[in-house]
Amino acid sequence: MKIMSAPHDPMTPAVEMINVSRRFVTPDGKSMTAIRNFNMTIGRGEFVAIVGPTGCGKSTTLNLVTGLAKPSSGEVRLFGQPINGIDPRIGFAFQTDALFPWRSVIDNVVAGPLFRGKPKAEAYERAREWLARVNLTGHESKFPHQLSGGMRKRVALAQTFINEPQVLLMDEPFSALDVQTRVLMHDELLKLWSEAKASVLFVTHDLEEAIALADRVYVLTAGPATVKSVYEIDIPRPRVASEIRFDQRFVDISHTIWNDLREEVMAGAARTEVAA
Ligand SMILES: Nc1ncnc2c1ncn2[C@@H]1O[C@H](COP(=O)(O)OP(=O)(O)O)[C@@H](O)[C@H]1O
Ligand SMILES: [Mg+2]
């Protein structure tokens, strides 16, 4: 029997990936390795970003933490324990938001608490609070199709944070937004995160986004994905994402990491061309 660190020990990391590999069987019956010997630790309350070229294995990595996918070898732990199926301590945010189009804004936000058995009046009260936090007061009874892309993302954030996740998994959540709206969403996310004190795993192909948000950035190889390097982002907080890109420290860090990431992007692009 393996000795596990105690889940209630405040020193136990929120998420650990230990020597994880993940293989798929391709349609022509070959074995394809998407992730190889992957090691990562996310501390409690820490904001970690993963960057790597498109198709390198970022979403596959994140899926292993959801509990929906199992590693072919190695181990994924949540608060010191092996992950076993969907865990209520985990919240999600993906590129395509999970709003129900036939429900109003508030009915979307209230869905989680109601599902978890909160009394109706209390759930609606909390939903109104969360909508106020993301500046959507007055829009409660609108439907998703009546909102802009940025507003829909705000609803999605309220819908996620209302469940008070201890670990938040985000897979390119803002990549469909225009640049200006995306930066506003970064500030919104940083504000919510600093209040909620959740651990975040944020996956993106956008290096500047990763640096603006994270405490630590993991650069992945072009595939099979493994950790190429890890960078501590020592830009002080609170950060203002909409201003940070003009900061000399930010520019220097971007340069350094880009030198490292560039090779992987080139390798990834070369591979895609061969495949096409
Ligand atoms: N369920 C699956 N079956 C087979 N191959 C998969 C599956 N999921 C992902 N892959 C492959 O694994 C690789 C990494 O994919 P993915 O993690 O989605 O990349 P990223 O998120 O970095 O763009 C890709 O080559 C993809 O085609
Ligand atoms: Mg992906």
Tab-separated table of N, CA and C in Angstrom, residues 11 24 26 48 80 95 114 118 120 122 136 149 167 177 202 210 218 235 246 251 253 273:
chain	number	residue	atom	x	y	z
A	11	MET	N	-0.451	21.474	3.679
A	11	MET	CA	0.708	21.439	2.799
A	11	MET	C	0.496	20.525	1.591
A	24	PHE	N	-3.455	6.803	-26.801
A	24	PHE	CA	-4.719	6.562	-27.494
A	24	PHE	C	-4.490	5.522	-28.569
A	26	THR	N	-5.352	4.938	-32.306
A	26	THR	CA	-5.846	5.711	-33.456
A	26	THR	C	-6.809	4.846	-34.274
A	48	VAL	N	-1.833	28.178	-11.979
A	48	VAL	CA	-0.855	27.573	-12.883
A	48	VAL	C	-1.405	27.611	-14.300
A	80	GLY	N	-4.033	15.030	-2.442
A	80	GLY	CA	-3.308	13.884	-1.898
A	80	GLY	C	-3.928	12.525	-2.168
A	95	GLN	N	-13.841	26.475	-23.602
A	95	GLN	CA	-13.940	27.465	-24.676
A	95	GLN	C	-15.398	27.738	-25.035
A	114	LEU	N	-28.946	24.633	-7.053
A	114	LEU	CA	-30.190	23.853	-6.960
A	114	LEU	C	-29.889	22.365	-7.077
A	118	LYS	N	-29.450	23.153	-2.594
A	118	LYS	CA	-29.690	24.406	-1.858
A	118	LYS	C	-31.167	24.791	-1.968
A	120	LYS	N	-34.428	26.896	-2.693
A	120	LYS	CA	-34.621	27.752	-3.852
A	120	LYS	C	-34.353	29.239	-3.574
A	122	GLU	N	-32.641	30.704	-1.266
A	122	GLU	CA	-31.231	30.954	-0.967
A	122	GLU	C	-30.387	30.885	-2.249
A	136	LEU	N	-23.415	42.019	-13.876
A	136	LEU	CA	-24.550	41.691	-14.735
A	136	LEU	C	-25.894	41.982	-14.068
A	149	GLY	N	-20.630	38.168	-26.420
A	149	GLY	CA	-19.724	37.072	-26.052
A	149	GLY	C	-19.112	37.278	-24.678
A	167	VAL	N	-10.772	23.651	-6.887
A	167	VAL	CA	-9.862	23.565	-8.035
A	167	VAL	C	-10.663	23.947	-9.271
A	177	LEU	N	-13.023	35.022	-27.762
A	177	LEU	CA	-13.358	36.443	-27.595
A	177	LEU	C	-12.373	37.339	-28.340
A	202	PHE	N	-4.981	26.562	-15.822
A	202	PHE	CA	-5.471	27.318	-16.973
A	202	PHE	C	-4.676	26.900	-18.201
A	210	ALA	N	-1.125	33.526	-20.514
A	210	ALA	CA	-0.589	32.683	-19.440
A	210	ALA	C	0.231	33.520	-18.459
A	218	TYR	N	3.845	26.485	-17.204
A	218	TYR	CA	4.475	25.266	-17.708
A	218	TYR	C	4.474	25.332	-19.230
A	235	ILE	N	5.735	38.667	-11.224
A	235	ILE	CA	5.105	39.986	-11.344
A	235	ILE	C	4.156	40.145	-10.154
A	246	PHE	N	2.342	46.347	-20.903
A	246	PHE	CA	3.244	47.475	-21.134
A	246	PHE	C	4.363	47.515	-20.090
A	251	VAL	N	7.369	42.196	-20.469
A	251	VAL	CA	7.989	42.072	-21.797
A	251	VAL	C	9.204	41.149	-21.721
A	253	ILE	N	9.880	38.772	-19.491
A	253	ILE	CA	9.463	37.384	-19.245
A	253	ILE	C	8.904	36.773	-20.534
A	273	GLU	N	1.740	20.220	-40.936
A	273	GLU	CA	1.859	20.307	-42.396
A	273	GLU	C	2.095	18.952	-43.016
